[in-house]
Amino acid sequence: MTPEVNPKLREALPPFAGGVCFVSHEFLLSLHLQTVPDLQRLSPTPRAMGDPLTEYHSRLQEQEKQIKSLSAEVESLKNPQNLGATTRLDELRDENTKLKYRLNILKRSLQEDLPVQDSKAMLNINQRLQQVFGGAITASYPELEDPPLAVTPSQQAKFADYQCNSAMSMAQMLKAKGTKVSPREIAEKIIKNLPENELIEKTEIAGPGFINVHLKRPFVSQLLSNLLVNGVQPPPLAKKKKVVVDFSSPNIAKEMHVGHLRSTIIGDSMCRLFEFLGYDVLRLNHVGDWGTQFGMLIAHLQDKFPNYLAVSPPISDLQAFYKESKKRFDNEEDFKKRAYQCVVRLQSKEPDFIKAWNMICDVSRKEFQRVYDCLDIKLIERGESYYQDMMTKVVKEFEERGFVELDEGRKIVFAQGQSLPLTVVKSDGGYTYDTSDLAALRNRLFDEKADIIIYVTDSGQGSHFQVVFAAAQMIGWYDPKVTRVEHAGFGVVLGEDKKKFKTRSGDTVRLMDLLDEGLKRSMDKLKDKERDKVLTPEELVKAQRSVAFGCIKYADLSHNRINDYVFSFDKMLDDRGNTAAYLLYAFTRIRSIARLANIDEAALRQAAESTEVRLDHEKEWKLGKCILRFPEILTKITDDLLLHTLCDFLYELATTFTEFYDCCYCVEKDRQTGEVVKVNMWRMLLCEATAAVMAKGFDILGLNPVSRM
């Protein structure tokens, strides 16, 4: 009896000889190696991309299962007894090559789903190695579901450039399946199945099963040349997603304080990162511009400036104005009643009360803008008032779905898996922060159509957002496997006494006072270094602002945002160690090398196109590899939102450059005359590449380096 043969398989069968189906081991091996590894190499895992790519990954796995099934059928047909009459041989012979054709179509369809590899884009070497090793691992052990893929830069540069550390975990997986194989055997098999590629010079097995990877120097040299010719370009993006970042968010009628500093700096840097990578970014400032406090502010405004509708009131210190109104609210019963009436009339949107509210908001906005101008922050204001009309619909939606419960006059919602409820309507019928945050989240999901939403607030609000996100998922607003909604929390700012950062009188530190102090101290630092004798007055002011605001930003970003950090002007202005002052001075020195050698930008551009970047010296090689790690650093940050990783990288790059510059002469001068006698242009290009990557890193962190310092 002739067995049924899969139609796709028929296309794959090799030629027949003498009525016997000849399926060689070589054919089966080539079929396998051409399919699974190639398909795997087409894309890294979703995690490696920095994007989920869930649909593509699922499709890839399904197609790999089909290929395994076809391979099994080919294996069964190796037995001639399984074949039918020889009259079918001609038909099978005609269809012999069709499976390869089908596989090529399959691979091309997968390729269409991948991000387009822009020839100008910087290559993520780690990601490329993951593709190569991912294919080899799948080819070596196709029976393992989702095998571990661990490729990292080597911690010991003298032994390797990168390492693949998957073999140990794979040995444990195989052992669980009843197969005992040593990690070294697994590593050997992986190496045997490594496909031809453009970047690996050689591999070695070290210790129990670590695979040491050495890169090809011409490959690294070419990547550096590409960087110099094209500039620092982002790695290719699979899909241009919409990102909403909610940050800064001060309260109207209150001063911005040091807590707002962290949210503002961290949120702005996250936006800059996603913008550079090619995402569509919406920067939102969710200011506190609505609520009962505006009743007492408007009532106090009416008493203090009765002619406020005709003449704009001269409120210069809104903080003092707020304190005055709060004192009256706490101590004067008649004033308190009138304040509540003002709230009702404001919420009813009576024109005179809306005008008073706008006046108060405008005074605050001007104060906020002073801070934003100093720190070069761009934001779109959408305060709580923006979502007022949406809150009624949100409450109705939860009620219609049966999620609302009554609790002593309040309307509350318990989200699945959460012990604390959200209060969506107060007992007096008013809405709450919970209602506002739900309405804002719904707006960002459905109206803004965001793929990624990030809230940058202090860690103390983490539990609140956890409940809000759980409620949104419960009602079906988003699927966390498809849409990323995340709270990026941060620790508090401490004084040098390790307590909450306060003034000597115990008050919260005003942000503008802090920035002004930074300007004063940075000017003192520049004068101590006698830069006022070298720079023009205009250059000195630019350097002052660059150092002051750059140091404040970097001091925050260089710490893991989750932890508390100690605010110290002395430490952040120190030009030794991992500080902005050190990096800004280092950058200025690197930029000056070409200028002092009388090499202009045009000469550097021409050299970039015609001069090979030689990497013969160990310090040249170390610097070249360090420069090219920039894309993998950025990809990692999109996953964990920890910006201190970029700060650590820039510091490592600066110190690696110093090692290179101390050992490798870029410009050789006559010892007696000081004249330039020789320029080693390939080393000048390494200087230029270092400066280009540092400049882009500074831009993402919001630092503004100057040409002279």
PDB file of C-alpha atoms in Angstrom, residues 424-590:
ATOM      1  CA  VAL A 424     -14.335  56.501  41.347  1.00  0.00           C
ATOM      2  CA  VAL A 425     -17.042  58.708  42.939  1.00  0.00           C
ATOM      3  CA  LYS A 426     -16.859  60.294  46.409  1.00  0.00           C
ATOM      4  CA  SER A 427     -19.830  60.315  48.795  1.00  0.00           C
ATOM      5  CA  ASP A 428     -20.490  63.971  47.849  1.00  0.00           C
ATOM      6  CA  GLY A 429     -20.687  63.010  44.167  1.00  0.00           C
ATOM      7  CA  GLY A 430     -17.268  64.402  43.211  1.00  0.00           C
ATOM      8  CA  TYR A 431     -14.565  62.599  41.297  1.00  0.00           C
ATOM      9  CA  THR A 432     -11.128  61.604  42.607  1.00  0.00           C
ATOM     10  CA  TYR A 433      -7.537  61.157  41.454  1.00  0.00           C
ATOM     11  CA  ASP A 434      -8.490  57.538  40.727  1.00  0.00           C
ATOM     12  CA  THR A 435     -11.237  58.649  38.329  1.00  0.00           C
ATOM     13  CA  SER A 436      -8.915  61.185  36.704  1.00  0.00           C
ATOM     14  CA  ASP A 437      -6.144  58.635  36.184  1.00  0.00           C
ATOM     15  CA  LEU A 438      -8.568  56.081  34.714  1.00  0.00           C
ATOM     16  CA  ALA A 439      -9.935  58.695  32.308  1.00  0.00           C
ATOM     17  CA  ALA A 440      -6.417  59.756  31.323  1.00  0.00           C
ATOM     18  CA  LEU A 441      -5.357  56.154  30.698  1.00  0.00           C
ATOM     19  CA  ARG A 442      -8.458  55.464  28.607  1.00  0.00           C
ATOM     20  CA  ASN A 443      -7.827  58.612  26.537  1.00  0.00           C
ATOM     21  CA  ARG A 444      -4.233  57.593  25.874  1.00  0.00           C
ATOM     22  CA  LEU A 445      -5.226  54.074  24.849  1.00  0.00           C
ATOM     23  CA  PHE A 446      -8.234  54.835  22.650  1.00  0.00           C
ATOM     24  CA  ASP A 447      -7.833  58.435  21.469  1.00  0.00           C
ATOM     25  CA  GLU A 448      -4.052  58.678  21.289  1.00  0.00           C
ATOM     26  CA  LYS A 449      -3.799  54.983  20.281  1.00  0.00           C
ATOM     27  CA  ALA A 450      -0.618  54.589  22.322  1.00  0.00           C
ATOM     28  CA  ASP A 451       1.403  51.376  22.102  1.00  0.00           C
ATOM     29  CA  ILE A 452       3.565  52.292  25.101  1.00  0.00           C
ATOM     30  CA  ILE A 453       2.493  54.441  28.077  1.00  0.00           C
ATOM     31  CA  ILE A 454       5.013  55.361  30.782  1.00  0.00           C
ATOM     32  CA  TYR A 455       4.249  57.179  34.040  1.00  0.00           C
ATOM     33  CA  VAL A 456       7.285  58.807  35.662  1.00  0.00           C
ATOM     34  CA  THR A 457       6.475  59.519  39.309  1.00  0.00           C
ATOM     35  CA  ASP A 458       7.967  58.699  42.703  1.00  0.00           C
ATOM     36  CA  SER A 459       7.916  55.041  43.757  1.00  0.00           C
ATOM     37  CA  GLY A 460       5.390  55.836  46.492  1.00  0.00           C
ATOM     38  CA  GLN A 461       2.684  55.964  43.808  1.00  0.00           C
ATOM     39  CA  GLY A 462       3.548  52.489  42.526  1.00  0.00           C
ATOM     40  CA  SER A 463       0.717  50.706  44.349  1.00  0.00           C
ATOM     41  CA  HIS A 464      -1.817  53.277  43.094  1.00  0.00           C
ATOM     42  CA  PHE A 465      -0.819  52.760  39.467  1.00  0.00           C
ATOM     43  CA  GLN A 466      -0.779  49.002  39.935  1.00  0.00           C
ATOM     44  CA  VAL A 467      -4.479  49.125  40.860  1.00  0.00           C
ATOM     45  CA  VAL A 468      -5.324  51.562  38.023  1.00  0.00           C
ATOM     46  CA  PHE A 469      -3.589  49.324  35.448  1.00  0.00           C
ATOM     47  CA  ALA A 470      -5.303  46.213  36.851  1.00  0.00           C
ATOM     48  CA  ALA A 471      -8.721  47.886  36.589  1.00  0.00           C
ATOM     49  CA  ALA A 472      -8.034  48.919  32.978  1.00  0.00           C
ATOM     50  CA  GLN A 473      -7.063  45.353  32.084  1.00  0.00           C
ATOM     51  CA  MET A 474     -10.107  43.943  33.920  1.00  0.00           C
ATOM     52  CA  ILE A 475     -12.496  46.067  31.874  1.00  0.00           C
ATOM     53  CA  GLY A 476     -10.677  45.110  28.681  1.00  0.00           C
ATOM     54  CA  TRP A 477      -9.083  48.409  27.737  1.00  0.00           C
ATOM     55  CA  TYR A 478      -5.739  46.801  26.922  1.00  0.00           C
ATOM     56  CA  ASP A 479      -3.852  43.523  26.860  1.00  0.00           C
ATOM     57  CA  PRO A 480      -0.430  43.811  28.573  1.00  0.00           C
ATOM     58  CA  LYS A 481       0.993  41.340  26.023  1.00  0.00           C
ATOM     59  CA  VAL A 482       0.171  43.827  23.258  1.00  0.00           C
ATOM     60  CA  THR A 483       0.280  47.262  24.903  1.00  0.00           C
ATOM     61  CA  ARG A 484       2.978  48.229  27.370  1.00  0.00           C
ATOM     62  CA  VAL A 485       1.710  50.343  30.281  1.00  0.00           C
ATOM     63  CA  GLU A 486       4.351  50.917  32.929  1.00  0.00           C
ATOM     64  CA  HIS A 487       5.080  52.949  36.041  1.00  0.00           C
ATOM     65  CA  ALA A 488       8.713  54.075  36.061  1.00  0.00           C
ATOM     66  CA  GLY A 489       9.109  54.910  39.729  1.00  0.00           C
ATOM     67  CA  PHE A 490      12.038  56.674  41.372  1.00  0.00           C
ATOM     68  CA  GLY A 491      13.437  57.157  44.857  1.00  0.00           C
ATOM     69  CA  VAL A 492      13.580  60.362  46.890  1.00  0.00           C
ATOM     70  CA  VAL A 493      16.281  63.038  46.853  1.00  0.00           C
ATOM     71  CA  LEU A 494      18.286  63.108  50.088  1.00  0.00           C
ATOM     72  CA  GLY A 495      20.431  65.813  51.596  1.00  0.00           C
ATOM     73  CA  GLU A 496      24.029  65.150  52.569  1.00  0.00           C
ATOM     74  CA  ASP A 497      22.742  64.193  56.020  1.00  0.00           C
ATOM     75  CA  LYS A 498      20.955  61.252  54.276  1.00  0.00           C
ATOM     76  CA  LYS A 499      17.562  62.711  55.227  1.00  0.00           C
ATOM     77  CA  LYS A 500      14.917  64.121  52.891  1.00  0.00           C
ATOM     78  CA  PHE A 501      16.351  67.126  51.054  1.00  0.00           C
ATOM     79  CA  LYS A 502      15.125  70.267  52.901  1.00  0.00           C
ATOM     80  CA  THR A 503      16.224  73.832  53.534  1.00  0.00           C
ATOM     81  CA  ARG A 504      17.868  74.671  56.868  1.00  0.00           C
ATOM     82  CA  SER A 505      14.498  75.870  58.132  1.00  0.00           C
ATOM     83  CA  GLY A 506      12.981  72.509  57.230  1.00  0.00           C
ATOM     84  CA  ASP A 507      11.030  73.728  54.182  1.00  0.00           C
ATOM     85  CA  THR A 508      10.948  71.947  50.825  1.00  0.00           C
ATOM     86  CA  VAL A 509      13.702  73.208  48.514  1.00  0.00           C
ATOM     87  CA  ARG A 510      12.317  75.401  45.710  1.00  0.00           C
ATOM     88  CA  LEU A 511      13.512  74.179  42.353  1.00  0.00           C
ATOM     89  CA  MET A 512      14.418  77.628  40.986  1.00  0.00           C
ATOM     90  CA  ASP A 513      16.514  78.331  44.109  1.00  0.00           C
ATOM     91  CA  LEU A 514      18.329  75.048  43.464  1.00  0.00           C
ATOM     92  CA  LEU A 515      19.021  75.910  39.811  1.00  0.00           C
ATOM     93  CA  ASP A 516      20.223  79.408  40.726  1.00  0.00           C
ATOM     94  CA  GLU A 517      22.596  77.908  43.292  1.00  0.00           C
ATOM     95  CA  GLY A 518      23.896  75.553  40.592  1.00  0.00           C
ATOM     96  CA  LEU A 519      24.662  78.504  38.310  1.00  0.00           C
ATOM     97  CA  LYS A 520      26.570  80.301  41.071  1.00  0.00           C
ATOM     98  CA  ARG A 521      28.638  77.249  41.956  1.00  0.00           C
ATOM     99  CA  SER A 522      29.467  76.366  38.361  1.00  0.00           C
ATOM    100  CA  MET A 523      30.752  79.894  37.724  1.00  0.00           C
ATOM    101  CA  ASP A 524      32.924  79.648  40.853  1.00  0.00           C
ATOM    102  CA  LYS A 525      34.287  76.337  39.539  1.00  0.00           C
ATOM    103  CA  LEU A 526      35.102  77.801  36.110  1.00  0.00           C
ATOM    104  CA  LYS A 527      36.874  80.764  37.685  1.00  0.00           C
ATOM    105  CA  ASP A 528      38.874  78.461  39.965  1.00  0.00           C
ATOM    106  CA  LYS A 529      40.147  76.780  36.781  1.00  0.00           C
ATOM    107  CA  GLU A 530      40.841  80.286  35.350  1.00  0.00           C
ATOM    108  CA  ARG A 531      38.534  79.690  32.403  1.00  0.00           C
ATOM    109  CA  ASP A 532      37.381  83.327  32.670  1.00  0.00           C
ATOM    110  CA  LYS A 533      40.857  84.333  31.443  1.00  0.00           C
ATOM    111  CA  VAL A 534      40.575  82.144  28.331  1.00  0.00           C
ATOM    112  CA  LEU A 535      36.916  82.299  27.323  1.00  0.00           C
ATOM    113  CA  THR A 536      34.980  85.314  26.066  1.00  0.00           C
ATOM    114  CA  PRO A 537      32.174  86.557  28.359  1.00  0.00           C
ATOM    115  CA  GLU A 538      29.614  84.903  26.060  1.00  0.00           C
ATOM    116  CA  GLU A 539      31.532  81.592  26.038  1.00  0.00           C
ATOM    117  CA  LEU A 540      31.872  81.744  29.825  1.00  0.00           C
ATOM    118  CA  VAL A 541      28.098  82.075  30.327  1.00  0.00           C
ATOM    119  CA  LYS A 542      27.461  79.179  27.928  1.00  0.00           C
ATOM    120  CA  ALA A 543      29.971  77.032  29.814  1.00  0.00           C
ATOM    121  CA  GLN A 544      28.394  78.060  33.138  1.00  0.00           C
ATOM    122  CA  ARG A 545      24.909  76.947  32.064  1.00  0.00           C
ATOM    123  CA  SER A 546      26.235  73.781  30.421  1.00  0.00           C
ATOM    124  CA  VAL A 547      28.086  72.724  33.580  1.00  0.00           C
ATOM    125  CA  ALA A 548      25.398  73.807  36.076  1.00  0.00           C
ATOM    126  CA  PHE A 549      22.364  72.214  34.477  1.00  0.00           C
ATOM    127  CA  GLY A 550      24.306  69.325  32.967  1.00  0.00           C
ATOM    128  CA  CYS A 551      25.707  68.375  36.372  1.00  0.00           C
ATOM    129  CA  ILE A 552      22.300  68.529  38.058  1.00  0.00           C
ATOM    130  CA  LYS A 553      20.749  66.320  35.362  1.00  0.00           C
ATOM    131  CA  TYR A 554      23.621  63.846  35.232  1.00  0.00           C
ATOM    132  CA  ALA A 555      23.799  63.478  39.018  1.00  0.00           C
ATOM    133  CA  ASP A 556      20.199  62.291  38.915  1.00  0.00           C
ATOM    134  CA  LEU A 557      20.405  60.114  35.779  1.00  0.00           C
ATOM    135  CA  SER A 558      23.696  58.431  36.730  1.00  0.00           C
ATOM    136  CA  HIS A 559      22.021  56.799  39.744  1.00  0.00           C
ATOM    137  CA  ASN A 560      19.650  53.875  39.418  1.00  0.00           C
ATOM    138  CA  ARG A 561      16.314  55.727  39.401  1.00  0.00           C
ATOM    139  CA  ILE A 562      14.742  53.145  41.728  1.00  0.00           C
ATOM    140  CA  ASN A 563      17.132  54.109  44.544  1.00  0.00           C
ATOM    141  CA  ASP A 564      17.245  57.261  46.655  1.00  0.00           C
ATOM    142  CA  TYR A 565      20.212  59.506  45.915  1.00  0.00           C
ATOM    143  CA  VAL A 566      22.155  62.136  47.836  1.00  0.00           C
ATOM    144  CA  PHE A 567      22.121  65.607  46.292  1.00  0.00           C
ATOM    145  CA  SER A 568      25.567  67.199  46.615  1.00  0.00           C
ATOM    146  CA  PHE A 569      26.819  70.127  44.535  1.00  0.00           C
ATOM    147  CA  ASP A 570      30.395  69.353  45.577  1.00  0.00           C
ATOM    148  CA  LYS A 571      30.201  65.828  44.164  1.00  0.00           C
ATOM    149  CA  MET A 572      28.354  66.693  40.977  1.00  0.00           C
ATOM    150  CA  LEU A 573      30.762  69.538  40.118  1.00  0.00           C
ATOM    151  CA  ASP A 574      33.831  67.390  40.774  1.00  0.00           C
ATOM    152  CA  ASP A 575      35.723  66.878  37.509  1.00  0.00           C
ATOM    153  CA  ARG A 576      36.992  63.475  38.643  1.00  0.00           C
ATOM    154  CA  GLY A 577      35.010  60.263  38.395  1.00  0.00           C
ATOM    155  CA  ASN A 578      31.649  59.547  36.816  1.00  0.00           C
ATOM    156  CA  THR A 579      30.273  63.103  36.765  1.00  0.00           C
ATOM    157  CA  ALA A 580      28.984  65.433  34.069  1.00  0.00           C
ATOM    158  CA  ALA A 581      31.841  67.834  34.807  1.00  0.00           C
ATOM    159  CA  TYR A 582      34.410  65.122  33.976  1.00  0.00           C
ATOM    160  CA  LEU A 583      32.577  63.984  30.839  1.00  0.00           C
ATOM    161  CA  LEU A 584      31.965  67.510  29.522  1.00  0.00           C
ATOM    162  CA  TYR A 585      35.632  68.429  29.989  1.00  0.00           C
ATOM    163  CA  ALA A 586      36.702  65.133  28.362  1.00  0.00           C
ATOM    164  CA  PHE A 587      34.407  65.764  25.396  1.00  0.00           C
ATOM    165  CA  THR A 588      35.775  69.279  24.930  1.00  0.00           C
ATOM    166  CA  ARG A 589      39.350  67.928  24.958  1.00  0.00           C
ATOM    167  CA  ILE A 590      38.525  65.247  22.352  1.00  0.00           C
TER     168      ILE A 590
END
